Each structure stands twice: as C-alpha cells, then as structure tokens.
Amino acid sequence: MFKQFADKLNNSKKIVFVTGAGISQESGIPTFRGKDGYWRKHDPMKLATIDAFYDDPKLVWEWYEDRRKNIRSAQPNAGHKAIAELEKYKDVVVLTQNIDGLHQRAGSSKVLELHGSIIRIKCTVCDYIDSIPNSFDTLPPQCKCGNTLRPDVVWFGEALPQDVWQEAIEHANSCDVMIIAGTSLVVSPANTLPLYAKQNGATLIEVNPDETIMSGDMDLSLKTTSASCLPELLPFIKNSNL
Ligand code: BV8
Ligand code: ZN
C-alpha cells in the first residue's frame, strides 16, 4: 500500500497523525457520524453541546458514563499499536479528536487531545479539574464549590484549549509526512490541520474506507481500515535509521 512512498517514509524525520473516531471503531467504539453514533436516539452532535448540558445535565452525564463504560472495556487495536510502535524509529506526534485515551493506552507518548478527554472532569465555574473517579453517587456530580461538574471535553461551539491548538498547528507546520486516519474531516478547526501540513510541503496520506471532503487533496488515499492498514507502515520505517 505504501510502496510508492517508500523513500518519503524512509527519509521522513517527523510523522504527524491526525485521527478521529474511525481509528477506534475496530475497538468497538461507535463513530460520531456513522449509523452506530446515535445514543438512545439522540444525535451526538446535539448532545455534545453546552446547551444540551444546561437543558438536561443528567442526560448528558448518562451519555458520557455510558461511553466511558464502553471505552474502559475496549482495547487499543492494531492501528493504535502501529502508531505507538513507530515511535521507536521516527519522531511521531498524534493529534487526535478522540476523547477515549486509546492512543495513550497503546503506548503513544506524544498525544495532543484536541477535544479533551472523557477520563477528566472539571467544574463549570471554579478552576477545579481532576481525573474522573470510578463512579459517582449522583448525576450530575457536584463540585466542592457547589457548582456542577462536567466532562473535560470540548463541546460544539466551545473553543479548543488554545495551548493545545497552538502546539498542534506547530506540529502540523513542521512534519514531512501527515497521516490522516479515521476522520471525516467535517469538524473544524481540527479539519484545517492537513492544510497547514500541505502548505509546509508535507506528504498527505489518508486512511479511511470512505471518501472524505479532502480525499482529492491527499497524495495517497487508502480506502481501507486503520487496523488493517497502519501495521503495513512499519516495514517502510523500520529499516531507516533515526
Ligand atoms: C469551535 C468532543 C469556535 C466531545 C467533539 C457550520 C459550518 C462549519 C463549522 C461550524 C458550523 N457551525 C459550527 C461550526 C464549528 C464546529 C464544527 O466544525 N461543526 C461541524 C459539525 C460542522 N466546530 C466547533 O464547534 C469547535 N469549536 O469552532 O469554536 C469558537 C471559537 C472561539 C470562541 C468560541 C467558539 C469544537 C469542535 C469540537 C466538538 N467536540 N468531541 C465528545 O466527543 O463528546 S467533535 C467530535 O465529533 C469528535 O471529537 C470528532 O471531532 C468529531 C467526529 O468526527 P470524526 O472523529 O471524524 O468522526 P466521524 O464519525 O465524523 O467520522 C468517522 C470517519 O472514520 C468516517 O469518515 C468513516 O468513514 C471513518 N472510519 C470508520 N471506520 C473506520 C474509519 N476509518 C478508518 N478505519 C476504520 N475502521
Ligand atoms: Zn467548582
């Protein structure tokens, strides 16, 4: 699959991965827009908003608790593991839209969570932030300041954490290969990262069984799944010295 880019991959210094829900699909985690994305007939796009949270914080918490239970019982797949393995040979950075933490569980050390993490909570008012306890006595859980706690994720209409976003742009601007795996590239500003890399002359490789809005701008668009495809990268990288 990667034969025509063997030299580019072999000589690459820095590889940046931009990933989305599709890379965790083979770990049994529903994607956002796929037919399996709906929860109790709720459209995830509608639930992942501050308005939905203030309308019905218990419902939104139940949604995250359901997802968290599913994520806890999930395992990183061959796609996550291949990316982690590549770190032995190249400078690898993962810019993920996923809040599931599976890249880190696979062993990736440089992961930027553009949209936050489901295993962190924060207060809606004070600056309390913490990793999530195993379970809550009541939903929505309360902060010691008396206000409501929320998952430390970025909801639609909310800005991304600026320090994380600025760092993500720097990585996109300084890579020589960008691999975009398992994302529909519908959500902004994450979907602008390939543009930064392209402007920097990087080689863009897409891994997605379906067409995306940027498939035409890719140097290589592999219409397959990430768990079956990404392990095939290793032979092209292994025999190159750092
Ligand atoms: C912001 C965290 C500004 C929570 C998420 C109108 C037009 C354009 C843009 C907008 C608009 N209205 C609003 C906007 C901006 C909005 C946006 O982009 N909306 C889209 C829907 C149009 N963006 C925002 O609101 C962002 N914030 O702009 O702030 C601002 C600035 C200053 C001050 C205030 C505000 C915030 C966006 C982040 C939202 N949070 N997640 C949670 O997860 O619960 S987004 C969430 O959805 C995910 O994180 C992810 O980013 C996104 C889902 O996209 P994908 O991951 O790509 O998943 P999807 O299901 O779409 O696709 C899966 C793909 O995988 C498919 O292509 C499929 O074919 C493929 N696939 C499937 N199986 C496999 C596979 N590929 C490989 N292998 C497989 N096995
Ligand atoms: Zn508080």
JSON list of N, CA and C and ligand atoms in Angstrom, two decimals, residues 122-129 142-149, ligand 2:
[
{"chain": "A", "resi": 122, "resn": "LYS", "atom": "N", "xyz": [-14.12, 18.60, 35.13]},
{"chain": "A", "resi": 122, "resn": "LYS", "atom": "CA", "xyz": [-13.80, 19.96, 35.58]},
{"chain": "A", "resi": 122, "resn": "LYS", "atom": "C", "xyz": [-15.07, 20.63, 36.06]},
{"chain": "A", "resi": 123, "resn": "CYS", "atom": "N", "xyz": [-14.91, 21.70, 36.83]},
{"chain": "A", "resi": 123, "resn": "CYS", "atom": "CA", "xyz": [-16.08, 22.42, 37.35]},
{"chain": "A", "resi": 123, "resn": "CYS", "atom": "C", "xyz": [-16.58, 23.41, 36.31]},
{"chain": "A", "resi": 124, "resn": "THR", "atom": "N", "xyz": [-17.87, 23.62, 36.28]},
{"chain": "A", "resi": 124, "resn": "THR", "atom": "CA", "xyz": [-18.43, 24.57, 35.32]},
{"chain": "A", "resi": 124, "resn": "THR", "atom": "C", "xyz": [-18.17, 26.01, 35.74]},
{"chain": "A", "resi": 125, "resn": "VAL", "atom": "N", "xyz": [-17.68, 26.19, 36.99]},
{"chain": "A", "resi": 125, "resn": "VAL", "atom": "CA", "xyz": [-17.46, 27.57, 37.48]},
{"chain": "A", "resi": 125, "resn": "VAL", "atom": "C", "xyz": [-16.02, 27.78, 37.97]},
{"chain": "A", "resi": 126, "resn": "CYS", "atom": "N", "xyz": [-15.59, 27.03, 38.99]},
{"chain": "A", "resi": 126, "resn": "CYS", "atom": "CA", "xyz": [-14.24, 27.29, 39.54]},
{"chain": "A", "resi": 126, "resn": "CYS", "atom": "C", "xyz": [-13.21, 26.54, 38.71]},
{"chain": "A", "resi": 127, "resn": "ASP", "atom": "N", "xyz": [-11.94, 26.64, 39.05]},
{"chain": "A", "resi": 127, "resn": "ASP", "atom": "CA", "xyz": [-10.91, 26.04, 38.17]},
{"chain": "A", "resi": 127, "resn": "ASP", "atom": "C", "xyz": [-10.53, 24.63, 38.61]},
{"chain": "A", "resi": 128, "resn": "TYR", "atom": "N", "xyz": [-11.48, 23.99, 39.32]},
{"chain": "A", "resi": 128, "resn": "TYR", "atom": "CA", "xyz": [-11.22, 22.60, 39.74]},
{"chain": "A", "resi": 128, "resn": "TYR", "atom": "C", "xyz": [-11.18, 21.70, 38.50]},
{"chain": "A", "resi": 129, "resn": "ILE", "atom": "N", "xyz": [-10.16, 20.86, 38.36]},
{"chain": "A", "resi": 129, "resn": "ILE", "atom": "CA", "xyz": [-10.05, 19.88, 37.27]},
{"chain": "A", "resi": 129, "resn": "ILE", "atom": "C", "xyz": [-9.35, 18.65, 37.85]},
{"chain": "A", "resi": 142, "resn": "GLN", "atom": "N", "xyz": [-21.54, 17.08, 41.83]},
{"chain": "A", "resi": 142, "resn": "GLN", "atom": "CA", "xyz": [-21.32, 18.47, 42.26]},
{"chain": "A", "resi": 142, "resn": "GLN", "atom": "C", "xyz": [-19.87, 18.68, 42.65]},
{"chain": "A", "resi": 143, "resn": "CYS", "atom": "N", "xyz": [-19.40, 19.88, 42.41]},
{"chain": "A", "resi": 143, "resn": "CYS", "atom": "CA", "xyz": [-18.04, 20.28, 42.81]},
{"chain": "A", "resi": 143, "resn": "CYS", "atom": "C", "xyz": [-18.08, 20.72, 44.27]},
{"chain": "A", "resi": 144, "resn": "LYS", "atom": "N", "xyz": [-16.94, 20.75, 44.94]},
{"chain": "A", "resi": 144, "resn": "LYS", "atom": "CA", "xyz": [-16.94, 21.17, 46.35]},
{"chain": "A", "resi": 144, "resn": "LYS", "atom": "C", "xyz": [-17.35, 22.64, 46.46]},
{"chain": "A", "resi": 145, "resn": "CYS", "atom": "N", "xyz": [-17.31, 23.39, 45.33]},
{"chain": "A", "resi": 145, "resn": "CYS", "atom": "CA", "xyz": [-17.74, 24.79, 45.39]},
{"chain": "A", "resi": 145, "resn": "CYS", "atom": "C", "xyz": [-19.26, 24.89, 45.23]},
{"chain": "A", "resi": 146, "resn": "GLY", "atom": "N", "xyz": [-19.89, 23.69, 45.06]},
{"chain": "A", "resi": 146, "resn": "GLY", "atom": "CA", "xyz": [-21.35, 23.67, 45.00]},
{"chain": "A", "resi": 146, "resn": "GLY", "atom": "C", "xyz": [-21.90, 23.73, 43.58]},
{"chain": "A", "resi": 147, "resn": "ASN", "atom": "N", "xyz": [-21.02, 23.97, 42.61]},
{"chain": "A", "resi": 147, "resn": "ASN", "atom": "CA", "xyz": [-21.50, 24.03, 41.23]},
{"chain": "A", "resi": 147, "resn": "ASN", "atom": "C", "xyz": [-21.37, 22.65, 40.56]},
{"chain": "A", "resi": 148, "resn": "THR", "atom": "N", "xyz": [-21.90, 22.52, 39.35]},
{"chain": "A", "resi": 148, "resn": "THR", "atom": "CA", "xyz": [-21.95, 21.23, 38.65]},
{"chain": "A", "resi": 148, "resn": "THR", "atom": "C", "xyz": [-20.64, 20.90, 37.96]},
{"chain": "A", "resi": 149, "resn": "LEU", "atom": "N", "xyz": [-20.24, 19.64, 38.06]},
{"chain": "A", "resi": 149, "resn": "LEU", "atom": "CA", "xyz": [-19.05, 19.18, 37.34]},
{"chain": "A", "resi": 149, "resn": "LEU", "atom": "C", "xyz": [-19.45, 18.74, 35.94]},
{"chain": "B", "resi": 2, "resn": "ZN", "atom": "ZN", "xyz": [-16.16, 24.26, 41.43]}
]
